[in-house]
Amino acid sequence: AAFGAGHSLCAFINFFELADQVEFIADDHPRKEGLFLPGNGVAIRPSSVLAEGGVSQCLMGLSPESETKVLARQDAARQAGVEFASIFPLSRHAAPATTLPPGQAVLRLDKNYPCLDDRAIDRLRCEVRGSPRLRTRFCAHADPHEPLHEMLICLHTNGYVHPHRHHGRAESVLVVQGFARLVLFTDDGAIERVELLGPPGSGSTWYFRFQRPVYHTLVLAGEDFIFQETTLGPMDPRSTEMASWAPADSDGTAVEAYKAQLISEVLTWVPPTQEKL
């Protein structure tokens, strides 16, 4: 089977002439039920059919945000033996044959004259796809004990930034490329503020400084997001507090469910000043 009766999956099936190998397209949009995928005539059925047995593989032609939401609701299908794989090689859910070689988490600059150009952007975007935590960075400081830390960081949309806060040191973010939502939380995990970050000229916030310890994370609005982070050194892991109400990086299933829930909350969040309008 395949999941997502959209243009990407439709093109994928038609270009590679896979219609004879796909029994049906799973899609829960009420206006698509009972219809057929254009160009190949494959029937569109509710996703609940996946749990009825008979399907061993399900291709996904979904955006990264939708992949997370869909997989969080497919426990019954997985118990029925369905294995999900994205048609996009850069997805964390891509089939093993399409995974990329390991990427570097930390890239080094010239110690005497640290500088960056457009090639650094390309390098970050290339390395992040195969990095262990789907994030990589250039460090302008040569030593973690230096009093000032400056980093050019790239995050991939399939990664996870555990909500956290820093004690005893300020931190600033300067956007270089891409878009993301900076989410600030109260101590108990409720959303306090959502700030759309983007590069200068985009109309979005391109600079943000943390004046006080506040739980925060980033929800990407594209494949990757590159920003400069400046903070005080030396590096002390004890100054970073991970939110106890959010899952740890190592709990993959819980992370995917939390990301899906957070995306939903972020997209529907309304600033308190607008609630009465």
mmCIF file with all atom_site columns, N, CA and C in Angstrom, residues 137-152 169-172 228-236:
data_model
loop_
_atom_site.group_PDB
_atom_site.id
_atom_site.type_symbol
_atom_site.label_atom_id
_atom_site.label_alt_id
_atom_site.label_comp_id
_atom_site.label_asym_id
_atom_site.label_entity_id
_atom_site.label_seq_id
_atom_site.pdbx_PDB_ins_code
_atom_site.Cartn_x
_atom_site.Cartn_y
_atom_site.Cartn_z
_atom_site.occupancy
_atom_site.B_iso_or_equiv
_atom_site.pdbx_formal_charge
_atom_site.auth_seq_id
_atom_site.auth_comp_id
_atom_site.auth_asym_id
_atom_site.auth_atom_id
_atom_site.pdbx_PDB_model_num
ATOM 1  N N  . ARG A 1 137 ? 27.458 21.532 13.388 1.00 0.00 ? 137 ARG A N  1
ATOM 2  C CA . ARG A 1 137 ? 27.823 22.915 13.676 1.00 0.00 ? 137 ARG A CA 1
ATOM 3  C C  . ARG A 1 137 ? 29.288 23.202 13.359 1.00 0.00 ? 137 ARG A C  1
ATOM 4  N N  . PHE A 1 138 ? 29.547 24.465 13.043 1.00 0.00 ? 138 PHE A N  1
ATOM 5  C CA . PHE A 1 138 ? 30.899 25.006 13.018 1.00 0.00 ? 138 PHE A CA 1
ATOM 6  C C  . PHE A 1 138 ? 31.094 25.760 14.329 1.00 0.00 ? 138 PHE A C  1
ATOM 7  N N  . CYS A 1 139 ? 32.184 25.526 15.010 1.00 0.00 ? 139 CYS A N  1
ATOM 8  C CA . CYS A 1 139 ? 32.490 26.249 16.241 1.00 0.00 ? 139 CYS A CA 1
ATOM 9  C C  . CYS A 1 139 ? 33.595 27.268 15.961 1.00 0.00 ? 139 CYS A C  1
ATOM 10 N N  . ALA A 1 140 ? 33.280 28.544 16.206 1.00 0.00 ? 140 ALA A N  1
ATOM 11 C CA . ALA A 1 140 ? 34.293 29.584 16.011 1.00 0.00 ? 140 ALA A CA 1
ATOM 12 C C  . ALA A 1 140 ? 35.302 29.584 17.156 1.00 0.00 ? 140 ALA A C  1
ATOM 13 N N  . HIS A 1 141 ? 34.896 29.130 18.327 1.00 0.00 ? 141 HIS A N  1
ATOM 14 C CA . HIS A 1 141 ? 35.807 29.036 19.456 1.00 0.00 ? 141 HIS A CA 1
ATOM 15 C C  . HIS A 1 141 ? 36.594 27.729 19.354 1.00 0.00 ? 141 HIS A C  1
ATOM 16 N N  . ALA A 1 142 ? 37.867 27.812 19.604 1.00 0.00 ? 142 ALA A N  1
ATOM 17 C CA . ALA A 1 142 ? 38.736 26.646 19.426 1.00 0.00 ? 142 ALA A CA 1
ATOM 18 C C  . ALA A 1 142 ? 38.710 25.694 20.611 1.00 0.00 ? 142 ALA A C  1
ATOM 19 N N  . ASP A 1 143 ? 38.255 26.202 21.769 1.00 0.00 ? 143 ASP A N  1
ATOM 20 C CA . ASP A 1 143 ? 38.328 25.404 22.993 1.00 0.00 ? 143 ASP A CA 1
ATOM 21 C C  . ASP A 1 143 ? 37.041 25.589 23.792 1.00 0.00 ? 143 ASP A C  1
ATOM 22 N N  . PRO A 1 144 ? 36.469 24.500 24.327 1.00 0.00 ? 144 PRO A N  1
ATOM 23 C CA . PRO A 1 144 ? 35.227 24.621 25.112 1.00 0.00 ? 144 PRO A CA 1
ATOM 24 C C  . PRO A 1 144 ? 35.382 25.430 26.388 1.00 0.00 ? 144 PRO A C  1
ATOM 25 N N  . HIS A 1 145 ? 36.627 25.722 26.786 1.00 0.00 ? 145 HIS A N  1
ATOM 26 C CA . HIS A 1 145 ? 36.858 26.499 27.997 1.00 0.00 ? 145 HIS A CA 1
ATOM 27 C C  . HIS A 1 145 ? 36.926 28.002 27.732 1.00 0.00 ? 145 HIS A C  1
ATOM 28 N N  . GLU A 1 146 ? 36.833 28.402 26.453 1.00 0.00 ? 146 GLU A N  1
ATOM 29 C CA . GLU A 1 146 ? 36.886 29.826 26.135 1.00 0.00 ? 146 GLU A CA 1
ATOM 30 C C  . GLU A 1 146 ? 35.672 30.547 26.726 1.00 0.00 ? 146 GLU A C  1
ATOM 31 N N  . PRO A 1 147 ? 35.822 31.840 27.056 1.00 0.00 ? 147 PRO A N  1
ATOM 32 C CA . PRO A 1 147 ? 34.731 32.576 27.711 1.00 0.00 ? 147 PRO A CA 1
ATOM 33 C C  . PRO A 1 147 ? 33.573 32.948 26.790 1.00 0.00 ? 147 PRO A C  1
ATOM 34 N N  . LEU A 1 148 ? 33.800 32.917 25.467 1.00 0.00 ? 148 LEU A N  1
ATOM 35 C CA . LEU A 1 148 ? 32.746 33.243 24.509 1.00 0.00 ? 148 LEU A CA 1
ATOM 36 C C  . LEU A 1 148 ? 32.626 32.114 23.493 1.00 0.00 ? 148 LEU A C  1
ATOM 37 N N  . HIS A 1 149 ? 31.415 31.607 23.327 1.00 0.00 ? 149 HIS A N  1
ATOM 38 C CA . HIS A 1 149 ? 31.153 30.530 22.375 1.00 0.00 ? 149 HIS A CA 1
ATOM 39 C C  . HIS A 1 149 ? 30.273 31.049 21.241 1.00 0.00 ? 149 HIS A C  1
ATOM 40 N N  . GLU A 1 150 ? 30.778 30.886 20.007 1.00 0.00 ? 150 GLU A N  1
ATOM 41 C CA . GLU A 1 150 ? 30.011 31.245 18.821 1.00 0.00 ? 150 GLU A CA 1
ATOM 42 C C  . GLU A 1 150 ? 29.948 30.029 17.901 1.00 0.00 ? 150 GLU A C  1
ATOM 43 N N  . MET A 1 151 ? 28.738 29.679 17.472 1.00 0.00 ? 151 MET A N  1
ATOM 44 C CA . MET A 1 151 ? 28.552 28.487 16.654 1.00 0.00 ? 151 MET A CA 1
ATOM 45 C C  . MET A 1 151 ? 27.583 28.764 15.515 1.00 0.00 ? 151 MET A C  1
ATOM 46 N N  . LEU A 1 152 ? 27.853 28.190 14.344 1.00 0.00 ? 152 LEU A N  1
ATOM 47 C CA . LEU A 1 152 ? 26.906 28.185 13.242 1.00 0.00 ? 152 LEU A CA 1
ATOM 48 C C  . LEU A 1 152 ? 26.307 26.788 13.211 1.00 0.00 ? 152 LEU A C  1
ATOM 49 N N  . ARG A 1 169 ? 23.680 31.821 32.213 1.00 0.00 ? 169 ARG A N  1
ATOM 50 C CA . ARG A 1 169 ? 24.297 32.386 31.014 1.00 0.00 ? 169 ARG A CA 1
ATOM 51 C C  . ARG A 1 169 ? 23.232 32.786 29.999 1.00 0.00 ? 169 ARG A C  1
ATOM 52 N N  . ALA A 1 170 ? 23.471 33.924 29.358 1.00 0.00 ? 170 ALA A N  1
ATOM 53 C CA . ALA A 1 170 ? 22.571 34.400 28.310 1.00 0.00 ? 170 ALA A CA 1
ATOM 54 C C  . ALA A 1 170 ? 22.884 33.665 27.006 1.00 0.00 ? 170 ALA A C  1
ATOM 55 N N  . GLU A 1 171 ? 21.963 33.763 26.056 1.00 0.00 ? 171 GLU A N  1
ATOM 56 C CA . GLU A 1 171 ? 22.126 33.078 24.773 1.00 0.00 ? 171 GLU A CA 1
ATOM 57 C C  . GLU A 1 171 ? 21.367 33.863 23.717 1.00 0.00 ? 171 GLU A C  1
ATOM 58 N N  . SER A 1 172 ? 21.957 33.998 22.527 1.00 0.00 ? 172 SER A N  1
ATOM 59 C CA . SER A 1 172 ? 21.264 34.686 21.445 1.00 0.00 ? 172 SER A CA 1
ATOM 60 C C  . SER A 1 172 ? 21.266 33.825 20.187 1.00 0.00 ? 172 SER A C  1
ATOM 61 N N  . GLN A 1 228 ? 23.140 31.247 13.864 1.00 0.00 ? 228 GLN A N  1
ATOM 62 C CA . GLN A 1 228 ? 24.314 31.471 14.706 1.00 0.00 ? 228 GLN A CA 1
ATOM 63 C C  . GLN A 1 228 ? 23.849 31.540 16.151 1.00 0.00 ? 228 GLN A C  1
ATOM 64 N N  . GLU A 1 229 ? 24.503 30.800 16.995 1.00 0.00 ? 229 GLU A N  1
ATOM 65 C CA . GLU A 1 229 ? 24.210 30.832 18.424 1.00 0.00 ? 229 GLU A CA 1
ATOM 66 C C  . GLU A 1 229 ? 25.423 31.386 19.160 1.00 0.00 ? 229 GLU A C  1
ATOM 67 N N  . THR A 1 230 ? 25.188 32.356 20.006 1.00 0.00 ? 230 THR A N  1
ATOM 68 C CA . THR A 1 230 ? 26.254 32.960 20.807 1.00 0.00 ? 230 THR A CA 1
ATOM 69 C C  . THR A 1 230 ? 25.888 32.836 22.281 1.00 0.00 ? 230 THR A C  1
ATOM 70 N N  . THR A 1 231 ? 26.817 32.359 23.076 1.00 0.00 ? 231 THR A N  1
ATOM 71 C CA . THR A 1 231 ? 26.566 32.214 24.499 1.00 0.00 ? 231 THR A CA 1
ATOM 72 C C  . THR A 1 231 ? 27.892 32.308 25.249 1.00 0.00 ? 231 THR A C  1
ATOM 73 N N  . LEU A 1 232 ? 27.814 32.319 26.550 1.00 0.00 ? 232 LEU A N  1
ATOM 74 C CA . LEU A 1 232 ? 29.003 32.414 27.380 1.00 0.00 ? 232 LEU A CA 1
ATOM 75 C C  . LEU A 1 232 ? 29.583 31.031 27.655 1.00 0.00 ? 232 LEU A C  1
ATOM 76 N N  . GLY A 1 233 ? 30.904 30.968 27.737 1.00 0.00 ? 233 GLY A N  1
ATOM 77 C CA . GLY A 1 233 ? 31.578 29.764 28.142 1.00 0.00 ? 233 GLY A CA 1
ATOM 78 C C  . GLY A 1 233 ? 32.065 29.919 29.582 1.00 0.00 ? 233 GLY A C  1
ATOM 79 N N  . PRO A 1 234 ? 32.798 28.952 30.081 1.00 0.00 ? 234 PRO A N  1
ATOM 80 C CA . PRO A 1 234 ? 33.099 27.687 29.406 1.00 0.00 ? 234 PRO A CA 1
ATOM 81 C C  . PRO A 1 234 ? 31.895 26.753 29.390 1.00 0.00 ? 234 PRO A C  1
ATOM 82 N N  . MET A 1 235 ? 31.959 25.725 28.551 1.00 0.00 ? 235 MET A N  1
ATOM 83 C CA . MET A 1 235 ? 30.850 24.794 28.448 1.00 0.00 ? 235 MET A CA 1
ATOM 84 C C  . MET A 1 235 ? 30.727 23.980 29.731 1.00 0.00 ? 235 MET A C  1
ATOM 85 N N  . ASP A 1 236 ? 29.532 23.986 30.305 1.00 0.00 ? 236 ASP A N  1
ATOM 86 C CA . ASP A 1 236 ? 29.266 23.240 31.530 1.00 0.00 ? 236 ASP A CA 1
ATOM 87 C C  . ASP A 1 236 ? 27.903 22.558 31.382 1.00 0.00 ? 236 ASP A C  1
#
